[in-house]
XYZ file of C-alpha atoms in Angstrom:
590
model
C 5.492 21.484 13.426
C 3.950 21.551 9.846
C 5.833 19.452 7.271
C 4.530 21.883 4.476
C 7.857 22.162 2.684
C 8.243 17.782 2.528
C 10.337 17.029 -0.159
C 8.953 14.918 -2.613
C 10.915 11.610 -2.958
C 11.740 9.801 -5.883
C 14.712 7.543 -4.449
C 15.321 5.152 -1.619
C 18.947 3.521 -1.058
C 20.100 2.731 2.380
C 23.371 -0.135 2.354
C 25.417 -2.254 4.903
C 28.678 -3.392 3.524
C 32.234 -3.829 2.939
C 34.838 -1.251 0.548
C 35.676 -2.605 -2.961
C 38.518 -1.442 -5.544
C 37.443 1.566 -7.125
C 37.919 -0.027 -10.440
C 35.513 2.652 -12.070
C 36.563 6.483 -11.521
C 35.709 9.733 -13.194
C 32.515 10.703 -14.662
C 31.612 11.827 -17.887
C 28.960 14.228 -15.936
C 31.020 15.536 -13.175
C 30.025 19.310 -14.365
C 26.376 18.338 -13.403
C 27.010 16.337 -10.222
C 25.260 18.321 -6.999
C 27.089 21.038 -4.965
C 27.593 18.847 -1.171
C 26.746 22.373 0.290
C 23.439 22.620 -1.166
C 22.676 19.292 -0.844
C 23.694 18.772 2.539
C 20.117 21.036 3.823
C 18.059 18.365 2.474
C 17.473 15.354 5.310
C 15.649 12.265 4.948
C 12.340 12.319 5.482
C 9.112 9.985 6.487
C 7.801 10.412 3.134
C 11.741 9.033 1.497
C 11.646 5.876 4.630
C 8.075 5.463 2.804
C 8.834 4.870 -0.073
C 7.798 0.961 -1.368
C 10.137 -1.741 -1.436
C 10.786 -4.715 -2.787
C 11.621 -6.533 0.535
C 10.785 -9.966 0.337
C 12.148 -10.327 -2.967
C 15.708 -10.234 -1.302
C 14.968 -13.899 -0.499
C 15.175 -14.817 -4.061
C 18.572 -16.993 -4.743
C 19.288 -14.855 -7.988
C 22.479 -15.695 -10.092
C 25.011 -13.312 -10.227
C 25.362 -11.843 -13.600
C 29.368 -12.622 -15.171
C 31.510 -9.596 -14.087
C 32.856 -7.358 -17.659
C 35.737 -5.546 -18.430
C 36.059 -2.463 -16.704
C 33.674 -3.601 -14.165
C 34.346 -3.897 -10.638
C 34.424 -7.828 -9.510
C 32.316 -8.549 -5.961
C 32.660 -11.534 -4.706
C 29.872 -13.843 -4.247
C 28.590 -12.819 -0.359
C 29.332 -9.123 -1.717
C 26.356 -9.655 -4.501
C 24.310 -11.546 -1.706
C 24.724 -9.248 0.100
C 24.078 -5.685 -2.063
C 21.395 -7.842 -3.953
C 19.888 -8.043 -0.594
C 20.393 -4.031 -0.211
C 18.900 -3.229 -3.430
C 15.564 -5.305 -3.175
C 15.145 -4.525 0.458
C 15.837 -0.959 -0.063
C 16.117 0.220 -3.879
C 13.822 -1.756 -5.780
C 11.118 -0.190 -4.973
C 11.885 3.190 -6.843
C 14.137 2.147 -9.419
C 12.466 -1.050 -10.318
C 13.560 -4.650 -10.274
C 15.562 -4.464 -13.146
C 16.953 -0.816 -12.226
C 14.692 0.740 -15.646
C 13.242 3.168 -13.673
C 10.161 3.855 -11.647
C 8.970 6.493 -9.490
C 13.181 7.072 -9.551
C 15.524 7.403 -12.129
C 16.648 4.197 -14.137
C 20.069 2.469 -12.622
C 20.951 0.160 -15.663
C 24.578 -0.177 -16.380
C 24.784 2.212 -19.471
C 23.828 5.137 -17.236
C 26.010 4.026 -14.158
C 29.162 3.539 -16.390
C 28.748 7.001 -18.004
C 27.876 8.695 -14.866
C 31.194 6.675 -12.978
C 31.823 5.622 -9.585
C 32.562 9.088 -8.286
C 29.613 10.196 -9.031
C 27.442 7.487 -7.627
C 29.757 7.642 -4.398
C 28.945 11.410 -3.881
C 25.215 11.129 -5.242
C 24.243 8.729 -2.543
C 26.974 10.352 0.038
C 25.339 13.997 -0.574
C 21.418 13.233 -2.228
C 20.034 16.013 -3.953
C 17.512 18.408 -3.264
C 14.864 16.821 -5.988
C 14.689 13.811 -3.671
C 17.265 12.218 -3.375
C 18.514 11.000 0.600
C 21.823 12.522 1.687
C 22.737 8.749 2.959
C 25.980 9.440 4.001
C 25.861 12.838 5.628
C 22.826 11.830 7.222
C 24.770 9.431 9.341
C 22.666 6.265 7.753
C 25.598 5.002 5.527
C 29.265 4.347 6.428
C 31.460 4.904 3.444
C 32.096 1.709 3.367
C 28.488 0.640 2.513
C 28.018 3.191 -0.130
C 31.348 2.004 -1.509
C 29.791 -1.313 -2.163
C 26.455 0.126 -3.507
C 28.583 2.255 -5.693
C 30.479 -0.422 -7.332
C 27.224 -3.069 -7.002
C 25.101 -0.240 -9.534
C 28.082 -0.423 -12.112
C 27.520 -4.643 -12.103
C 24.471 -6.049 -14.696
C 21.340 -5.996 -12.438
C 20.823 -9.287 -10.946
C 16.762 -10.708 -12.488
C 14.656 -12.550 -10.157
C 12.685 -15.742 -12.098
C 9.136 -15.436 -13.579
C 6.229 -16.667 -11.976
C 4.319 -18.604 -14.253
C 1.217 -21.198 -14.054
C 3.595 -23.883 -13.086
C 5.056 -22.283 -10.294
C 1.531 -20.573 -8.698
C -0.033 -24.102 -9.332
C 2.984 -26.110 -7.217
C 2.263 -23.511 -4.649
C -1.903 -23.848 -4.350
C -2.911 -26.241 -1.799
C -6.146 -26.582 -0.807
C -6.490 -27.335 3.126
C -10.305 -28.120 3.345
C -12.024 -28.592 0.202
C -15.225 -27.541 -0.742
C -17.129 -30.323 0.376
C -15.546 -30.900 3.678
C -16.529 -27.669 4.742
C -19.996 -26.676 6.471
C -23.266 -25.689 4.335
C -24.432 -23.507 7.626
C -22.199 -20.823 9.794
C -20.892 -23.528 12.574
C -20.024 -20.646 15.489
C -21.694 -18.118 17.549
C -19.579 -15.349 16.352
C -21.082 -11.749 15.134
C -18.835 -11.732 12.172
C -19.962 -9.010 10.704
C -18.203 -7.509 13.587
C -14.825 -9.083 13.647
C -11.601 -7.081 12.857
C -8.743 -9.049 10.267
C -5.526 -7.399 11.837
C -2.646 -7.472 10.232
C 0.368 -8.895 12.896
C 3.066 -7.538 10.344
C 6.481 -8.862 10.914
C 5.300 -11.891 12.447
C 3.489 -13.469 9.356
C -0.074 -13.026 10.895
C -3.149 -11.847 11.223
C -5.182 -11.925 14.667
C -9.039 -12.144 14.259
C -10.591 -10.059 16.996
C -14.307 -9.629 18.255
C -15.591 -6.486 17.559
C -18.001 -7.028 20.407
C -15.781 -8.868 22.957
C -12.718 -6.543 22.190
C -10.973 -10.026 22.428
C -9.003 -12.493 19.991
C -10.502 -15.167 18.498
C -7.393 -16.667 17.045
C -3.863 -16.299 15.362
C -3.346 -17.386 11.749
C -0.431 -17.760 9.890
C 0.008 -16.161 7.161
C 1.934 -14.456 4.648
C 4.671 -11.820 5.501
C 3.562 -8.637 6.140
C 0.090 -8.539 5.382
C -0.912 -5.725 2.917
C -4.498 -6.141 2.953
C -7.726 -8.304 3.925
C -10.764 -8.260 2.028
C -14.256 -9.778 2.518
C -15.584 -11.756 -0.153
C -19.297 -11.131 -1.048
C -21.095 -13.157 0.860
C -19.212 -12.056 4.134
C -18.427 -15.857 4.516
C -14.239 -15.996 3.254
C -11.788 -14.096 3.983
C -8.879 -13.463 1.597
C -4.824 -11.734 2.710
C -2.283 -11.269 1.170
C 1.095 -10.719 2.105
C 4.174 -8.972 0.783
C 5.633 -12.101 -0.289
C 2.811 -13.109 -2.419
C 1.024 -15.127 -0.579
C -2.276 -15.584 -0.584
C -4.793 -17.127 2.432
C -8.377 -18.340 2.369
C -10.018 -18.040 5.624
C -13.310 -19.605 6.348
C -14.859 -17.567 8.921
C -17.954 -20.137 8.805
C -16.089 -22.927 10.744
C -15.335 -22.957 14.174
C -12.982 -21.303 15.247
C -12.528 -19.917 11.494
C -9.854 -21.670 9.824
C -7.826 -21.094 6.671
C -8.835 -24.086 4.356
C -6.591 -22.690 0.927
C -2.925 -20.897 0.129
C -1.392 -19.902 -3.066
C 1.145 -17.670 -4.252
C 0.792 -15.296 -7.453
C 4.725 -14.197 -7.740
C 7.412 -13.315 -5.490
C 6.048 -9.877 -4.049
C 2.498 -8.510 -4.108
C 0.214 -5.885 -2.245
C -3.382 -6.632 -3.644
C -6.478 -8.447 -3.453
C -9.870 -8.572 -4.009
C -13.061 -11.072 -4.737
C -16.018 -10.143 -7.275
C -18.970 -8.481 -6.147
C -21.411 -8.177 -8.788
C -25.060 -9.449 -8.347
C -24.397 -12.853 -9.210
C -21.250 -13.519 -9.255
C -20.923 -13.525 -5.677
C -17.522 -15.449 -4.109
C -17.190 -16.781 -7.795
C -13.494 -15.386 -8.223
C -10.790 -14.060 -7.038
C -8.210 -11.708 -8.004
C -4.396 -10.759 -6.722
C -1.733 -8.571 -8.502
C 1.831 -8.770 -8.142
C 4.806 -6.273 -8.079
C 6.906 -8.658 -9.418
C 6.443 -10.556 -11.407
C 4.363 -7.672 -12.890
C 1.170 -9.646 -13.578
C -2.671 -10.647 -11.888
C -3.712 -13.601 -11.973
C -7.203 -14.778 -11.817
C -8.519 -17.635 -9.236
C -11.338 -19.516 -8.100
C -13.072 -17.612 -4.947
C -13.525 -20.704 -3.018
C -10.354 -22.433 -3.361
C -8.067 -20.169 -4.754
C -7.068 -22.607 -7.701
C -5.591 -20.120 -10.198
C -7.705 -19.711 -13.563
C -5.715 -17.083 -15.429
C -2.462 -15.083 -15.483
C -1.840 -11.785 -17.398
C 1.101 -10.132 -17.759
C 1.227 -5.952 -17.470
C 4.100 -5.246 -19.076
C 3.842 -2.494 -21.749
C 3.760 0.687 -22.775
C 3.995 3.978 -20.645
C 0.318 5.991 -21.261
C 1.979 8.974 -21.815
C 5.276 8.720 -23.572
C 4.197 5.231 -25.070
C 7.634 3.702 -23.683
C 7.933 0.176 -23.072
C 8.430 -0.466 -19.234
C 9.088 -4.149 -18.384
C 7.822 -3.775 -14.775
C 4.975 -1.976 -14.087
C 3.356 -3.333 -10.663
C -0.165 -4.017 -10.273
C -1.461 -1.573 -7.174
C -4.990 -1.129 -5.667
C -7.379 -3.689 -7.001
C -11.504 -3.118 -5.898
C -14.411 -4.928 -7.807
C -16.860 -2.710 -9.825
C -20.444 -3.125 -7.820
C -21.876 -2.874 -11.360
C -20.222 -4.882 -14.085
C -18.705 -8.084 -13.614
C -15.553 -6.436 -13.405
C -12.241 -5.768 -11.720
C -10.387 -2.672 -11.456
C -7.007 -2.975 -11.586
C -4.482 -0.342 -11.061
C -0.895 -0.442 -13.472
C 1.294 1.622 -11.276
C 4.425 2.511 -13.979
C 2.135 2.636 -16.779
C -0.133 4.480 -15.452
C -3.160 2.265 -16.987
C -6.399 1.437 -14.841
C -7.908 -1.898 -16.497
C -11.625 -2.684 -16.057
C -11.188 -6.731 -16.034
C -14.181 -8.589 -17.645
C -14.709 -12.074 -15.514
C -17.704 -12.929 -16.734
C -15.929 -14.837 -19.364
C -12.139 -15.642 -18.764
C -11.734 -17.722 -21.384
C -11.867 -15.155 -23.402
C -10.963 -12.616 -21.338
C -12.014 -8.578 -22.064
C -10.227 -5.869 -20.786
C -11.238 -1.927 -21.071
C -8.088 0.012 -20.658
C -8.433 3.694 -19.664
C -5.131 5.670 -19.552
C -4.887 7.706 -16.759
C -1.937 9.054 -14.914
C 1.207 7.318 -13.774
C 2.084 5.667 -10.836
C -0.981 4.834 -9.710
C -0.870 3.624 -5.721
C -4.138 3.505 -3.379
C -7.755 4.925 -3.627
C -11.452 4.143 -2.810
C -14.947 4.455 -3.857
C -17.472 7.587 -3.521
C -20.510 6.911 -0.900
C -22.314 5.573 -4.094
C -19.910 2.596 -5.116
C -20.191 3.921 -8.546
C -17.051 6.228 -8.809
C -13.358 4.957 -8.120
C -11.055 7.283 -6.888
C -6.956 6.439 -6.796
C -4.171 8.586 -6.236
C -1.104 8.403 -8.673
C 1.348 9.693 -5.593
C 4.263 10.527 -6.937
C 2.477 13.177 -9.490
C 0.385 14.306 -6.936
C -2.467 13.839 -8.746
C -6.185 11.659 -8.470
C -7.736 9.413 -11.235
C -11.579 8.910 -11.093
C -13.590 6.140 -12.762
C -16.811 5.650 -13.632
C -17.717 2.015 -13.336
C -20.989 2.083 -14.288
C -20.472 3.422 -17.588
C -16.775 1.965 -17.506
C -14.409 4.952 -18.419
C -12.204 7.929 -17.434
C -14.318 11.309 -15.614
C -10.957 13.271 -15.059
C -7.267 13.584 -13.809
C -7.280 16.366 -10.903
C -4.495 17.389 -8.571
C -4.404 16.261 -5.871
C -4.190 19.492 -3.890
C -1.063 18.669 -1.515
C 2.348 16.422 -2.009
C 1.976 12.783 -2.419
C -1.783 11.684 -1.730
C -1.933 8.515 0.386
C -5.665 7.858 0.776
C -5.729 4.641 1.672
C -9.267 3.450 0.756
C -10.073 7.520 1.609
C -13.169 8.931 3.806
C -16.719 9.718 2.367
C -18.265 12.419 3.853
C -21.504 14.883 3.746
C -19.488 18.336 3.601
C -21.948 20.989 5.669
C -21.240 23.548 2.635
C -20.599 21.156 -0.670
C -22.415 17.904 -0.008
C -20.983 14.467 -0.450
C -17.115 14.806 -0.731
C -14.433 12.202 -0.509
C -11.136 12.922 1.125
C -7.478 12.050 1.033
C -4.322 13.079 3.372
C -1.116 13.722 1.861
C 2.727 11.607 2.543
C 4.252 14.881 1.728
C 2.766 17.033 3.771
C 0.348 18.647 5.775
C -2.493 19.359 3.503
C -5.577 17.500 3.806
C -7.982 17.729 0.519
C -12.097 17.174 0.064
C -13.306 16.637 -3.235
C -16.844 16.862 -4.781
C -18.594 13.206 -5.843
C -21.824 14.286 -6.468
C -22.155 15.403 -10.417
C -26.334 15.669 -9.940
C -26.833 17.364 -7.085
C -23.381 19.524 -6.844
C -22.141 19.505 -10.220
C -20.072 22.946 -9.852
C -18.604 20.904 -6.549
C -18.007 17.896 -8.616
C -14.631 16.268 -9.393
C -12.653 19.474 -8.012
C -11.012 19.781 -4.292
C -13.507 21.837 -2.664
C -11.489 22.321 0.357
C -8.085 21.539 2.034
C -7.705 21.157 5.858
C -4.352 21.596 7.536
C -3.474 18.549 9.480
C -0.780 18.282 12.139
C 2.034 17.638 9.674
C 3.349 15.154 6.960
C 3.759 11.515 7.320
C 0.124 10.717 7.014
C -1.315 7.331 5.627
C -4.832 6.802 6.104
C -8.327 8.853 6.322
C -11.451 7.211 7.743
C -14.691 8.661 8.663
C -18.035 6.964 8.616
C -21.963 7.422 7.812
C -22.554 7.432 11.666
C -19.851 9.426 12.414
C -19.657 13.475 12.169
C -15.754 13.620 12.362
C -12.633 12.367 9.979
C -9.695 11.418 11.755
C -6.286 11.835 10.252
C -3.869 9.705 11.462
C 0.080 10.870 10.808
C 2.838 7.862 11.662
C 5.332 8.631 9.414
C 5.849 12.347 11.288
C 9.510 12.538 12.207
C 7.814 14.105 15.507
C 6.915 11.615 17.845
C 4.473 13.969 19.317
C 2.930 13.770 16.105
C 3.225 10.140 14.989
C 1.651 8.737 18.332
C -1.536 11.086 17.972
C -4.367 11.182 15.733
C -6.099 14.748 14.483
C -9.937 14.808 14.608
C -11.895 17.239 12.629
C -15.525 17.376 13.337
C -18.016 17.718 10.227
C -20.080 20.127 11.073
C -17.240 22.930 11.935
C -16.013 22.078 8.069
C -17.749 25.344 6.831
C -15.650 27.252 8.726
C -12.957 29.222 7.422
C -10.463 27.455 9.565
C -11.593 24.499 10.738
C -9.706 23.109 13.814
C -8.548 19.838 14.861
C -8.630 17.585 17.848
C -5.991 15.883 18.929
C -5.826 12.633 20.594
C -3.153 11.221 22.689
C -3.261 7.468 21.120
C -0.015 6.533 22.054
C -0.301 7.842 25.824
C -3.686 6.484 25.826
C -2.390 3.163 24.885
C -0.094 3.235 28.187
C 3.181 1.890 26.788
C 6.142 3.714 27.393
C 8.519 2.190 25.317
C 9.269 2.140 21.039
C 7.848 4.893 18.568
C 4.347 4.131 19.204
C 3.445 4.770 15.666
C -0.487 5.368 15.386
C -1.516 4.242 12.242
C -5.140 3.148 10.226
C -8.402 3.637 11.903
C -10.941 1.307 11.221
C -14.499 1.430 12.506
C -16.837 -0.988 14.237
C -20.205 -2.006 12.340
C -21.857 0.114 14.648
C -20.188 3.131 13.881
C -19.716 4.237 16.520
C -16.231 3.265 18.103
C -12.943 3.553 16.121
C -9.968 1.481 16.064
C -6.324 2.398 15.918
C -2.910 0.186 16.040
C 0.224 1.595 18.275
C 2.337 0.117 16.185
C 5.912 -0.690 17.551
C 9.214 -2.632 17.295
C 8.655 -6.403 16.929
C 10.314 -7.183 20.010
C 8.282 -4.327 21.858
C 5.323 -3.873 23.239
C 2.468 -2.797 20.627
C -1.394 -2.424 21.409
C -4.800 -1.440 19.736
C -6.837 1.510 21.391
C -10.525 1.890 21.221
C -12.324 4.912 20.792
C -15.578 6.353 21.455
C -17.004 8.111 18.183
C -19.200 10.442 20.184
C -17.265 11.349 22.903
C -13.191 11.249 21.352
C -13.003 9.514 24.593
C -10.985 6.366 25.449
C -12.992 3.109 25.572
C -10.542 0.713 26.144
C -7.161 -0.939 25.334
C -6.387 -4.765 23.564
C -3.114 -5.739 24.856
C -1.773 -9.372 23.908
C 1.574 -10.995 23.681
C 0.396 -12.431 20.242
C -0.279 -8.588 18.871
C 3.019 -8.323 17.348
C 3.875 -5.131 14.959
C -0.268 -4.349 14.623
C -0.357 -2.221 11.443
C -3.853 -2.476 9.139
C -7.377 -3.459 10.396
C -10.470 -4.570 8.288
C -13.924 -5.003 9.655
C -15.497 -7.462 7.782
C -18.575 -5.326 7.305
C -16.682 -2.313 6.341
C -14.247 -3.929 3.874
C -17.112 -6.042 2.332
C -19.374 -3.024 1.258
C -17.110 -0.590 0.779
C -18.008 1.636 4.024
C -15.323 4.082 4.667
């Protein structure tokens, strides 16, 4: 089952809760409110479940904003416990302060107008542009989207800044500089080891590449986003949804996390510089909210420099008070950070060589700006603005915009992409689609193939919608498509395999592998997500990612032979989602 005709989501609500007084009726739009029997054909799909949230930021104590005439009064565990709803569930498409984001703004001037009716059947029906029928779906009681009705018509609730003070009272520093070793104190291959993220215990599990077995558990924060490698292959930086960052020192033995911070109250990225000479010298992390990066020593995480990203929209040259800092990757030839604004749809080349006085190029691009990854070269950054279905590419070497191309399917979710040598159009790089089925190649090479360059050259049809990540790798002659979001669990457990060499063909056809029947669990979703290859090359990693009170595992696979080479099973891998090898994720190798 192809998921061709996805629809593209702009909105996420989902509610638990308890009725209110209708104390707001009527709507001053009712003769543009949806028809329940057209909207009742649209379900909720992987890509709406997908959408990003704000979930940690539900642990914020916020004060309730005073309740207004005409308003409906909630009680005080009512607003805990819609404020809890909203971040968990909302936030992420209608922003923080409900202005709008990839969905439609939610701030109190719009919700009066439009009434409680309205919002009742909007979130009871959905729409057909995106929208989630909540309430026919079977996902929402009445009851709860009776109290997410009446909690849109109260003044949005505003979580605190995040300022120097705060990330400063958070930084401690574990092992200082000096108290750690001057020489690599274990016997460990670590350009081989794989950072795992153990997501909803607050982990990650360091495993031998070689041994296939862990070398330990650290704590960390919630629901690790990413890892990165800093450039010396010696530290190890994560960061988790909560904004937390960790400093691992893969030197000591066993390798030990010797520094913490936090940049804000929710976060996704990080990354360490890279130029020649500037090796492990900083460190940078940007935060969804507050929306800001801040700047920080690379070997002790003491933070240097916050910036704020609030500003204007590129196109429309709107203010947007929260526009969330995405992918960051450092430039292999400046001194310089790239730094994705997702709302404003701004990519800012970041100048550390002097942050004191700090220089920013700012290239306007395309909005809502997610995930992407270099070309084979390291010279060309690639990122996928998602919900316009389109790709921004960057030329770091010469530090500005090459183009804005679609995309060639709904919703591009790259991940950090796949670099391959097409048989018929050279070096391409590649990126799967949330939305559906369509997987697209595009040309990187402007000397060699310049009619190939910077346009989708081809698109592959996957097994459906729901996909996250692409990998492939110089050793490898195939690119494996992984699809976890699939509403068919046929689908979501397996991975699709194209080989290289058969991409000249008219058709190419796909491979399928059994990952979650490989893995030999019975129970959960089995949700195969993120491949991630050895040093080597030639074996390739995947998480079955289940429930955290179920049974999850990693399977190993041949390269060569799409055979399986073996199964990690551990009580400690809880909820396995992303894996970095330390090789990979230092030099850019995907």
């Amino acid at each position: 089952m192809t998921l061709r005709t996805f629809i593209k989501t702009s909105t996420v609500l989902a509610s638990f809760a308890i009725p209110l007084v209708m104390a707001v009726s009527g709507s001053a739009f009712a003769d543009t409110a949806p028809a329940p029997a057209d909207i009742k054909k649209h379900g909720t799909t992987p890509g709406a479940k997908y959408e990003p949230s704000l979930d940690v930021m539900k642990n914020e104590t916020l004060e309730q904003p005073g309740a207004k005439e005409g308003v409906p009064i909630l009680t005080k565990a009512q607003f805990d416990r819609a404020n809890e709803i909203y971040f968990q569930r909302c936030a992420g498409c209608h922003g923080v302060l409900r202005k709008g984001a990839t969905g439609k703004a939610l701030t109190t001037d719009l919700t009066k107008e439009l009434g409680f009716d309205y919002l009742r059947d909007f979130i009871t029906y959905g729409s057909p542009g995106g929208m989630p029928n909540w309430g026919t779906s079977g996902d929402m009681t009445k009851e709860d989207i009776a109290l997410m009705s009446n909690y849109l018509l109260n003044e949005p609730a505003v979580p605190p800044e995040f300022g120097m003070d705060k990330a400063m009272a958070s930084w401690k520093t574990h092992v200082p500089v000096d108290k750690r070793p001057t020489k690599k104190m274990n016997n460990l291959n670590l350009d081989n080891i794989f950072s795992v993220t153990l997501r909803d215990s607050g982990e990650i599990a360091l495993i031998s590449g070689d041994t296939k077995k862990i070398i330990s558990v650290i704590k960390t924060g919630y629901a690790v986003h990413i890892s990165r490698t800093s450039a010396s292959g010696r530290y190890l930086f994560t960061i988790g949804r909560d904004a937390k960052i960790d400093l691992i020192d893969l030197w000591m033995d066993p390798p030990t996390k010797v520094a913490e911070v936090k940049v804000g109250s929710e976060a996704r990225s990080v990354e360490t510089s890279k130029m020649k000479g500037w090796e492990d010298k900083y460190a940078i992390a940007g935060a969804y909210w507050p929306p800001q990066y801040v700047i920080m020593d690379g070997e002790t995480l003491e933070p240097k420099k916050i910036v704020s990203t609030r500003g204007m929209t590129y196109d429309t040259q709107e203010y947007h008070p929260e526009p969330r800092v995405a992918a960051i990757v450092a430039s292999h030839y400046r001194p310089e950070f790239v730094v994705n604004i997702k709302e404003t749809g701004h990519i800012l080349l970041v100048d550390y060589s002097d942050i004191k006085n700090l220089k920013v190029t700012d290239i306007e691009a395309e909005r809502f700006l997610h995930d992407g990854g270099f070309d084979s070269t390291g010279r060309y950054f690639l990122v996928a603005a998602n919900a316009r279905d389109k790709l921004a590419i960057v030329d770091t070497k010469e530090g500005k915009l090459v183009d804005v191309i679609e995309s060639g399917g709904v919703k591009p979710h790259p991940g950090r992409g796949a670099n391959l040598i097409h048989p018929k159009f050279g070096p391409v790089w590649t990126t799967s689609h949330l939305g559906d089925e369509t997987i697209s190649m595009i040309g990187t090479d402007p000397e060699k193939h310049p009619d190939q360059a910077w346009k989708v050259v081809q698109t592959l049809d996957g097994q459906g919608g729901g996909s996250l990540f692409v990998k492939s790798h110089p050793k490898s002659g195939h690119l494996y498509v992984d699809t976890p979001l699939n509403p068919e669990a046929e689908i979501s457990s397996s991975i699709a395999v194209f080989k290289i060499a058969d991409m000249a063909k008219e058709e190419p056809e796909y491979t399928v592998l059994p990952i979650g029947e490989w893995s030999g669990i019975t129970e959960g979703v089995r949700r195969v997500v993120q491949g991630e290859f050895n040093v080597a090359g030639d074996e390739i990693w995947f998480s079955v990612w289940n429930g955290k009170d179920q049974e999850s595992a990693i399977v190993v696979v041949d390269d060569k032979t799409l055979k399986l080479k073996e199964v990690i099973k551990d009580k400690r891998l809880i909820t396995p989602t992303g894996k970095f090898n330390v090789f990979n994720t230092r030099n850019d190798v995907y």
